[in-house]
């Protein structure tokens, strides 16, 4: 690992954190002193008093037949941006990254992107057709697919348009909007290779057409090599059946590749010898360059990271002292090997601490702990993957790609932390 030769702003954290209220001071006194009005809560509910919720029996089992988060967490929801939404059906909602931790996105909070709204598929009527350049065309029911050998794999799924509004400069107020078109869940399904082996490929087979069962009938062309490598035909996420908005009952999982390829409500796979021509609206995911040319077939999502906390929607609530930065990193080319953090706009870098599993092509959770002197900060994170790829700055990307593109913006994000703890989206030159 590289040792940073530059002086750094921060000290190593001390073993004791010195941030807890001392019990000997009398917590009621502390609470009374700092008060209800200061967001410290109601002192009557705090030690040594008996709180409201300890005074009577609570609801019994099965009142909540399907659980949901505490009502005090009701702000942790998917959100959309009104001016980005052409219609409710052709739109996007964003994952509340600033309010989450760990590697896995909860099922109710996965960002959604639909071109023709959510298809409500009856699993009894569901069929998956596999035909084209195969020895034996096949039609699968959902039960047929569930009877095949199963695999469990966690993968991130990122829309190519994630961070797309940031190409021309800092724009949206919060990582939910700048980076929230990514999620990571544990998929259960069958490998596409298993299905193709059942049908038997003709020798001239080279490309696959994946078709969705929504009103858009979204289709994408998938190279056979990728199909045989790690593509899944998934029906579960985090153990549950897929939710309707994410493709119930079956979707394609194309690890590391742009989410547009991850066809939802998958109903047809056709094997051919060349890519198909697709309808513009749903499938022309090309990157327009400065010279008017466009990059096409840019399937892989390059390494990227973002600090999720603090961030504009998750300001710091203290004004100095021990502070934990947290964020996520991912790469479509494999495993994340390292994440660095800067507190001064990219002048000095320190290695972040990765905690939790480091899966292939999945979200990784990192932390950086430091003693904040209470001054202004320009915080950034920079991901590296096992191929040696280093996440570029936004200006480095603009030099190569200009600013006309919407897609594949994996530049380093900067947040400005003010002395008040408030955070805003900025750029450094
Ligand atoms: N599949 C179908 N059938 N229809 C769609 O509109 N949108 C694609 C992809 N698969 C889409 C689809 C795009 S652009 C993205 S970003 C992902 O689905 C979003 O997946 P999610 O809604 O599960 O997050
Ligand atoms: Co997309």
Coordinates of C-alpha atoms and ligand atoms in Angstrom, one line a residue:
X1 CA 0.0 0.0 0.0
X2 CA 1.1 3.5 -0.8
X3 CA 2.2 5.7 2.2
X4 CA 1.2 9.3 1.8
X5 CA 4.3 11.4 1.9
X6 CA 2.3 14.6 2.3
X7 CA 1.4 16.1 5.7
X8 CA -2.1 15.4 6.6
X9 CA -4.7 17.5 8.4
X10 CA -5.9 14.9 10.8
X11 CA -4.7 13.0 13.8
X12 CA -5.1 9.3 14.5
X13 CA -8.3 8.8 16.6
X14 CA -7.6 8.3 20.3
X15 CA -8.7 5.1 21.9
X16 CA -11.3 6.8 24.0
X17 CA -13.6 9.0 22.0
X18 CA -14.5 11.6 24.7
X19 CA -17.8 12.3 23.1
X20 CA -20.3 10.7 25.5
X21 CA -22.2 12.5 28.1
X22 CA -20.9 11.6 31.6
X23 CA -23.5 9.8 33.7
X24 CA -22.1 11.2 36.9
X25 CA -23.1 14.7 35.7
X26 CA -26.7 13.5 36.0
X27 CA -28.2 13.0 32.6
X28 CA -31.5 14.6 33.6
X29 CA -29.5 17.7 34.4
X30 CA -27.8 17.5 31.0
X31 CA -31.1 17.0 29.3
X32 CA -32.7 19.8 31.2
X33 CA -29.8 22.1 30.5
X34 CA -29.7 21.4 26.8
X35 CA -33.5 21.2 26.6
X36 CA -36.4 19.8 24.7
X37 CA -36.2 22.7 22.3
X38 CA -32.6 21.9 21.3
X39 CA -33.6 18.6 19.8
X40 CA -32.4 16.7 22.8
X41 CA -35.9 15.1 23.3
X42 CA -38.2 15.1 26.2
X43 CA -36.4 14.8 29.6
X44 CA -39.4 13.0 31.1
X45 CA -38.6 10.1 28.9
X46 CA -34.9 10.0 29.8
X47 CA -33.0 8.3 32.6
X48 CA -33.6 8.2 35.5
X49 CA -37.3 8.6 34.6
X50 CA -39.5 5.8 33.3
X51 CA -40.3 6.6 29.6
X52 CA -43.8 6.5 28.1
X53 CA -43.1 3.4 26.1
X54 CA -42.3 1.4 29.3
X55 CA -45.6 2.2 30.9
X56 CA -47.9 -0.1 29.0
X57 CA -47.9 -3.3 27.0
X58 CA -47.1 -2.9 23.3
X59 CA -48.7 -4.4 20.2
X60 CA -48.5 -8.2 20.0
X61 CA -47.1 -10.4 17.3
X62 CA -48.6 -10.4 13.8
X63 CA -50.3 -7.0 14.3
X64 CA -47.6 -6.0 11.8
X65 CA -47.8 -8.9 9.5
X66 CA -45.3 -7.3 7.3
X67 CA -42.7 -5.1 9.1
X68 CA -41.7 -1.6 8.2
X69 CA -39.3 0.9 9.7
X70 CA -40.1 3.0 12.8
X71 CA -42.4 6.0 12.1
X72 CA -39.5 8.1 13.2
X73 CA -37.7 7.0 10.1
X74 CA -40.4 8.1 7.7
X75 CA -38.1 10.5 5.9
X76 CA -36.0 7.6 4.6
X77 CA -37.7 7.1 1.3
X78 CA -37.1 7.2 -2.4
X79 CA -37.5 10.6 -3.9
X80 CA -37.7 12.0 -7.4
X81 CA -36.8 15.4 -8.8
X82 CA -39.8 17.1 -10.3
X83 CA -38.1 18.9 -13.2
X84 CA -36.3 15.6 -14.2
X85 CA -39.6 13.7 -14.4
X86 CA -41.1 13.8 -17.9
X87 CA -44.0 11.8 -16.7
X88 CA -44.6 9.5 -13.7
X89 CA -44.2 6.5 -16.0
X90 CA -41.0 7.5 -17.8
X91 CA -39.0 8.5 -14.8
X92 CA -36.6 7.8 -12.0
X93 CA -36.6 7.7 -8.2
X94 CA -33.4 7.8 -6.1
X95 CA -32.1 5.6 -3.3
X96 CA -31.6 7.6 -0.1
X97 CA -27.9 6.8 0.2
X98 CA -27.3 9.4 2.9
X99 CA -29.6 7.5 5.3
X100 CA -28.2 4.0 4.8
X101 CA -25.2 2.1 6.0
X102 CA -23.5 -1.3 5.2
X103 CA -23.4 -2.9 1.8
X104 CA -27.0 -3.9 1.1
X105 CA -29.9 -1.7 0.0
X106 CA -33.2 -2.5 1.7
X107 CA -35.8 -3.8 -0.8
X108 CA -38.2 -0.8 -0.4
X109 CA -35.5 1.8 -1.1
X110 CA -34.0 0.6 -4.4
X111 CA -34.0 3.5 -6.9
X112 CA -36.4 2.8 -9.8
X113 CA -36.2 3.6 -13.4
X114 CA -39.0 2.8 -15.7
X115 CA -39.7 3.8 -19.3
X116 CA -43.4 2.8 -19.3
X117 CA -44.3 2.4 -15.7
X118 CA -44.4 -0.7 -13.5
X119 CA -45.8 -3.9 -15.1
X120 CA -47.9 -5.9 -12.7
X121 CA -47.3 -9.5 -13.8
X122 CA -49.4 -12.4 -12.6
X123 CA -46.8 -15.2 -11.9
X124 CA -49.3 -17.8 -13.1
X125 CA -49.4 -16.2 -16.5
X126 CA -45.7 -15.5 -16.6
X127 CA -43.6 -17.3 -19.3
X128 CA -40.0 -16.8 -20.4
X129 CA -39.4 -17.7 -24.0
X130 CA -35.9 -18.7 -25.2
X131 CA -35.5 -19.1 -29.0
X132 CA -33.5 -18.1 -32.1
X133 CA -30.2 -19.8 -32.8
X134 CA -30.7 -22.7 -30.4
X135 CA -31.2 -26.4 -30.9
X136 CA -34.4 -26.5 -28.9
X137 CA -36.6 -23.4 -28.3
X138 CA -38.0 -23.4 -24.7
X139 CA -40.8 -21.9 -22.8
X140 CA -40.3 -21.7 -19.0
X141 CA -42.9 -21.0 -16.3
X142 CA -41.8 -19.3 -13.1
X143 CA -41.8 -22.7 -11.3
X144 CA -39.6 -24.2 -14.0
X145 CA -37.0 -21.5 -13.4
X146 CA -37.3 -22.0 -9.6
X147 CA -36.6 -25.7 -10.1
X148 CA -33.2 -25.1 -11.7
X149 CA -29.9 -25.0 -9.8
X150 CA -29.9 -21.7 -7.8
X151 CA -27.1 -19.2 -7.1
X152 CA -26.9 -16.3 -4.6
X153 CA -24.8 -13.2 -5.7
X154 CA -24.7 -9.6 -4.4
X155 CA -24.2 -7.0 -7.2
X156 CA -24.5 -3.3 -7.5
X157 CA -26.9 -2.0 -10.2
X158 CA -26.1 1.6 -11.5
X159 CA -28.0 3.5 -14.1
X160 CA -25.6 4.9 -16.7
X161 CA -27.2 8.3 -16.1
X162 CA -26.3 8.3 -12.4
X163 CA -24.5 11.7 -11.7
X164 CA -25.5 12.7 -15.2
X165 CA -26.8 16.1 -14.1
X166 CA -23.4 16.9 -12.7
X167 CA -21.4 17.0 -16.0
X168 CA -21.5 20.8 -16.3
X169 CA -21.0 21.6 -12.7
X170 CA -22.3 21.0 -9.1
X171 CA -26.0 20.8 -9.4
X172 CA -28.2 18.7 -7.2
X173 CA -28.4 19.0 -3.4
X174 CA -27.6 15.7 -1.9
X175 CA -26.0 12.3 -2.7
X176 CA -29.5 10.8 -3.0
X177 CA -29.9 12.9 -6.2
X178 CA -26.2 13.0 -7.4
X179 CA -25.5 9.3 -6.8
X180 CA -28.7 7.7 -5.8
X181 CA -29.2 5.7 -9.1
X182 CA -27.3 2.8 -7.6
X183 CA -28.4 -0.1 -5.4
X184 CA -26.9 -3.3 -4.2
X185 CA -28.9 -6.4 -3.3
X186 CA -28.3 -10.2 -3.0
X187 CA -29.9 -11.8 -6.0
X188 CA -31.2 -15.4 -6.1
X189 CA -31.7 -16.9 -9.5
X190 CA -30.3 -19.2 -12.2
X191 CA -27.3 -18.4 -14.3
X192 CA -28.2 -17.6 -17.9
X193 CA -25.6 -20.2 -18.9
X194 CA -27.8 -22.9 -17.3
X195 CA -30.8 -21.8 -19.5
X196 CA -28.7 -21.6 -22.7
X197 CA -27.2 -25.0 -22.0
X198 CA -30.7 -26.4 -21.8
X199 CA -31.6 -25.0 -25.1
X200 CA -28.3 -25.7 -26.8
X201 CA -26.6 -22.9 -28.7
X202 CA -26.0 -23.1 -32.5
X203 CA -22.4 -22.5 -33.5
X204 CA -23.1 -19.1 -35.1
X205 CA -24.8 -17.7 -31.9
X206 CA -23.1 -14.4 -30.9
X207 CA -25.7 -12.0 -29.5
X208 CA -28.8 -12.2 -27.3
X209 CA -31.9 -10.1 -27.4
X210 CA -33.4 -9.5 -23.9
X211 CA -37.0 -8.2 -24.0
X212 CA -39.1 -6.9 -21.1
X213 CA -42.8 -7.4 -20.5
X214 CA -43.6 -3.7 -19.7
X215 CA -45.5 -1.5 -22.2
X216 CA -42.1 -0.2 -23.4
X217 CA -41.2 -3.9 -24.3
X218 CA -37.7 -2.7 -23.6
X219 CA -35.1 -4.7 -25.5
X220 CA -31.3 -4.8 -25.2
X221 CA -28.6 -6.7 -27.1
X222 CA -26.2 -8.7 -25.0
X223 CA -23.0 -10.2 -26.2
X224 CA -23.0 -14.0 -25.8
X225 CA -19.6 -13.9 -24.0
X226 CA -21.0 -11.8 -21.2
X227 CA -24.2 -14.0 -21.1
X228 CA -22.1 -17.1 -20.5
X229 CA -19.8 -15.4 -18.0
X230 CA -21.8 -14.1 -15.0
X231 CA -25.4 -13.0 -16.1
X232 CA -28.2 -14.1 -13.8
X233 CA -31.9 -14.6 -14.5
X234 CA -33.0 -13.5 -11.0
X235 CA -36.3 -13.8 -9.2
X236 CA -35.3 -12.9 -5.6
X237 CA -33.6 -9.9 -4.0
X238 CA -32.4 -10.1 -0.4
X239 CA -34.3 -13.3 0.0
X240 CA -37.7 -12.0 -1.0
X241 CA -39.3 -12.2 -4.4
X242 CA -38.4 -9.2 -6.6
X243 CA -40.7 -6.3 -6.0
X244 CA -42.9 -5.3 -9.0
X245 CA -41.0 -2.0 -9.5
X246 CA -37.8 -4.0 -9.9
X247 CA -39.1 -6.5 -12.4
X248 CA -41.3 -9.1 -10.6
X249 CA -41.2 -11.9 -11.2
X250 CA -38.0 -12.2 -13.2
X251 CA -35.2 -9.7 -14.3
X252 CA -31.8 -9.9 -16.0
X253 CA -28.8 -9.2 -13.8
X254 CA -25.8 -8.1 -15.8
X255 CA -23.0 -7.7 -13.2
X256 CA -20.9 -4.5 -13.5
X257 CA -22.7 -3.3 -16.6
X258 CA -25.0 -0.3 -16.9
X259 CA -28.4 -0.9 -15.5
X260 CA -30.2 -0.2 -18.8
X261 CA -29.1 -3.8 -19.8
X262 CA -30.8 -5.3 -16.7
X263 CA -34.1 -5.9 -18.4
X264 CA -37.0 -6.1 -15.9
X265 CA -40.1 -8.3 -16.3
X266 CA -38.0 -10.4 -18.7
X267 CA -40.2 -12.3 -21.1
X268 CA -38.1 -13.2 -24.1
X269 CA -34.5 -14.1 -24.9
X270 CA -33.7 -14.5 -28.6
X271 CA -30.3 -15.8 -29.7
X272 CA -28.8 -14.2 -32.9
X273 CA -25.6 -13.7 -34.7
X274 CA -25.4 -9.8 -34.4
X275 CA -26.7 -7.0 -32.2
X276 CA -30.3 -5.8 -32.8
X277 CA -31.4 -2.3 -33.8
X278 CA -33.3 -0.9 -30.8
X279 CA -36.0 1.7 -30.4
X280 CA -34.4 5.1 -29.7
X281 CA -36.2 6.2 -26.6
X282 CA -35.4 3.2 -24.4
X283 CA -32.0 2.0 -25.7
X284 CA -29.9 4.7 -27.3
X285 CA -27.5 4.9 -24.3
X286 CA -24.6 6.6 -26.1
X287 CA -22.2 9.2 -24.8
X288 CA -22.0 12.3 -27.0
X289 CA -18.5 13.7 -27.2
X290 CA -17.3 17.3 -27.8
X291 CA -16.5 16.5 -31.5
X292 CA -20.0 15.4 -32.2
X293 CA -19.1 11.7 -32.2
X294 CA -20.6 9.3 -29.7
X295 CA -19.2 6.5 -27.6
X296 CA -21.4 3.4 -28.0
X297 CA -21.3 0.0 -26.3
X298 CA -19.9 1.6 -23.1
X299 CA -21.4 -1.2 -21.0
X300 CA -19.0 -1.4 -18.0
X301 CA -19.5 1.0 -15.0
X302 CA -16.1 2.3 -14.0
X303 CA -14.9 2.5 -10.4
X304 CA -16.7 5.2 -8.4
X305 CA -17.3 6.3 -4.8
X306 CA -19.1 8.9 -2.8
X307 CA -19.2 10.1 0.8
X308 CA -22.7 9.5 1.9
X309 CA -22.4 11.0 5.4
X310 CA -21.9 13.8 6.0
X311 CA -23.5 15.1 2.8
X312 CA -26.1 17.9 2.1
X313 CA -29.0 15.8 3.4
X314 CA -27.0 14.5 6.4
X315 CA -25.1 17.4 8.0
X316 CA -22.8 17.1 11.0
X317 CA -24.7 17.6 14.2
X318 CA -21.6 18.5 16.3
X319 CA -19.2 21.3 15.8
X320 CA -15.8 19.7 16.4
X321 CA -14.1 16.6 17.7
X322 CA -14.3 12.9 16.8
X323 CA -16.0 12.5 13.5
X324 CA -16.9 9.5 11.3
X325 CA -17.0 9.9 7.5
X326 CA -18.8 7.1 5.7
X327 CA -19.4 6.2 2.1
X328 CA -19.7 3.6 -0.6
X329 CA -17.5 2.5 -3.5
X330 CA -18.0 0.1 -6.4
X331 CA -16.5 -1.0 -9.7
X332 CA -17.9 -2.8 -12.6
X333 CA -14.5 -4.3 -13.3
X334 CA -14.2 -6.3 -10.1
X335 CA -13.4 -5.8 -6.5
X336 CA -12.6 -2.5 -4.8
X337 CA -9.0 -2.6 -3.6
X338 CA -8.8 0.7 -1.8
X339 CA -10.6 3.9 -1.0
X340 CA -8.8 7.2 -0.2
X341 CA -10.4 10.2 1.5
X342 CA -9.4 13.9 1.4
X343 CA -10.5 16.6 3.7
X344 CA -8.9 19.4 1.8
X345 CA -10.3 19.2 -1.7
X346 CA -7.8 16.6 -3.0
X347 CA -4.5 17.9 -1.8
X348 CA -3.8 15.3 0.8
X349 CA -5.2 11.8 0.8
X350 CA -5.5 9.1 3.5
X351 CA -6.6 5.5 3.2
X352 CA -10.2 4.9 4.3
X353 CA -11.1 1.8 6.4
X354 CA -13.2 -0.6 4.5
X355 CA -15.5 -2.5 6.8
X356 CA -17.9 -5.3 5.8
X357 CA -17.6 -7.7 2.8
X358 CA -15.6 -6.8 -0.3
X359 CA -17.6 -8.6 -3.0
X360 CA -17.0 -8.6 -6.7
X361 CA -19.0 -5.9 -8.5
X362 CA -20.9 -4.9 -5.3
X363 CA -21.0 -1.9 -3.0
X364 CA -18.3 -1.6 -0.5
X365 CA -18.7 0.4 2.7
X366 CA -15.8 2.6 3.9
X367 CA -15.2 4.8 6.9
X368 CA -12.8 7.5 7.8
X369 CA -12.4 8.6 11.4
X370 CA -10.7 11.8 12.4
X371 CA -10.6 14.6 14.9
X372 CA -12.4 17.6 13.3
X373 CA -10.9 20.9 14.4
X374 CA -14.3 22.6 13.6
X375 CA -13.0 24.3 10.5
X376 CA -14.3 24.2 6.9
X377 CA -13.7 21.0 5.0
X378 CA -13.7 20.0 1.3
X379 CA -14.3 16.2 1.6
X380 CA -13.8 13.8 -1.2
X381 CA -13.4 10.0 -1.7
X382 CA -11.5 8.2 -4.5
X383 CA -12.0 4.5 -5.3
X384 CA -9.5 2.1 -6.7
X385 CA -10.2 -1.3 -8.1
X386 CA -8.3 -4.6 -8.5
X387 CA -7.4 -3.7 -12.1
X388 CA -5.4 -0.7 -10.8
X389 CA -8.0 1.8 -12.2
X390 CA -8.2 5.0 -10.1
X391 CA -11.4 7.1 -10.0
X392 CA -10.7 10.3 -11.9
X393 CA -11.6 13.9 -11.0
X394 CA -14.5 15.4 -12.8
X395 CA -12.2 17.8 -14.7
X396 CA -10.0 14.8 -15.9
X397 CA -13.2 13.2 -17.3
X398 CA -14.3 16.5 -18.9
X399 CA -10.9 16.7 -20.7
X400 CA -11.6 13.4 -22.4
X401 CA -15.4 13.5 -22.8
X402 CA -16.4 17.1 -22.8
X403 CA -19.7 18.1 -21.1
X404 CA -22.4 17.0 -23.6
X405 CA -22.8 13.5 -22.3
X406 CA -25.3 12.4 -19.7
X407 CA -23.9 9.0 -19.1
X408 CA -20.9 7.5 -17.2
X409 CA -20.0 10.3 -14.9
X410 CA -17.8 8.6 -12.3
X411 CA -15.8 11.7 -11.3
X412 CA -14.8 12.5 -7.7
X413 CA -17.5 14.2 -5.7
X414 CA -16.7 17.1 -3.4
X415 CA -18.8 18.2 -0.4
X416 CA -18.1 21.5 1.4
X417 CA -18.6 21.1 5.1
X418 CA -19.2 24.4 6.8
X419 CA -18.3 25.3 10.4
X420 CA -22.0 24.9 11.2
X421 CA -21.9 21.3 10.0
X422 CA -24.0 22.1 7.0
X423 CA -22.9 20.5 3.7
X424 CA -23.2 21.6 0.1
X425 CA -22.4 20.2 -3.3
X426 CA -19.4 22.1 -4.8
X427 CA -16.5 21.5 -7.2
X428 CA -12.8 22.3 -6.8
X429 CA -10.6 23.2 -9.7
Ligands
LIG1 N1 -36.4 -3.0 -18.0 C1 -37.6 -2.7 -18.6 N2 -38.3 -3.8 -19.0 N3 -38.1 -1.5 -18.7 C2 -37.4 -0.4 -18.3 O1 -37.9 0.7 -18.4 N4 -35.3 0.4 -17.3 C3 -33.8 0.1 -17.3 C4 -33.6 -1.2 -16.5 N5 -34.4 -2.2 -17.0 C5 -36.1 -0.6 -17.7 C6 -35.6 -2.0 -17.6 C7 -33.0 1.2 -16.6 S1 -32.6 2.5 -17.6 C8 -32.5 1.0 -15.4 S2 -31.5 2.2 -14.7 C9 -32.8 -0.2 -14.5 O2 -33.8 -1.0 -15.1 C10 -33.4 0.3 -13.2 O3 -33.6 -0.9 -12.4 P1 -34.4 -0.7 -11.0 O4 -35.7 0.0 -11.3 O5 -34.6 -2.0 -10.5 O6 -33.6 0.2 -10.1
LIG2 CO1 -31.0 3.5 -16.4

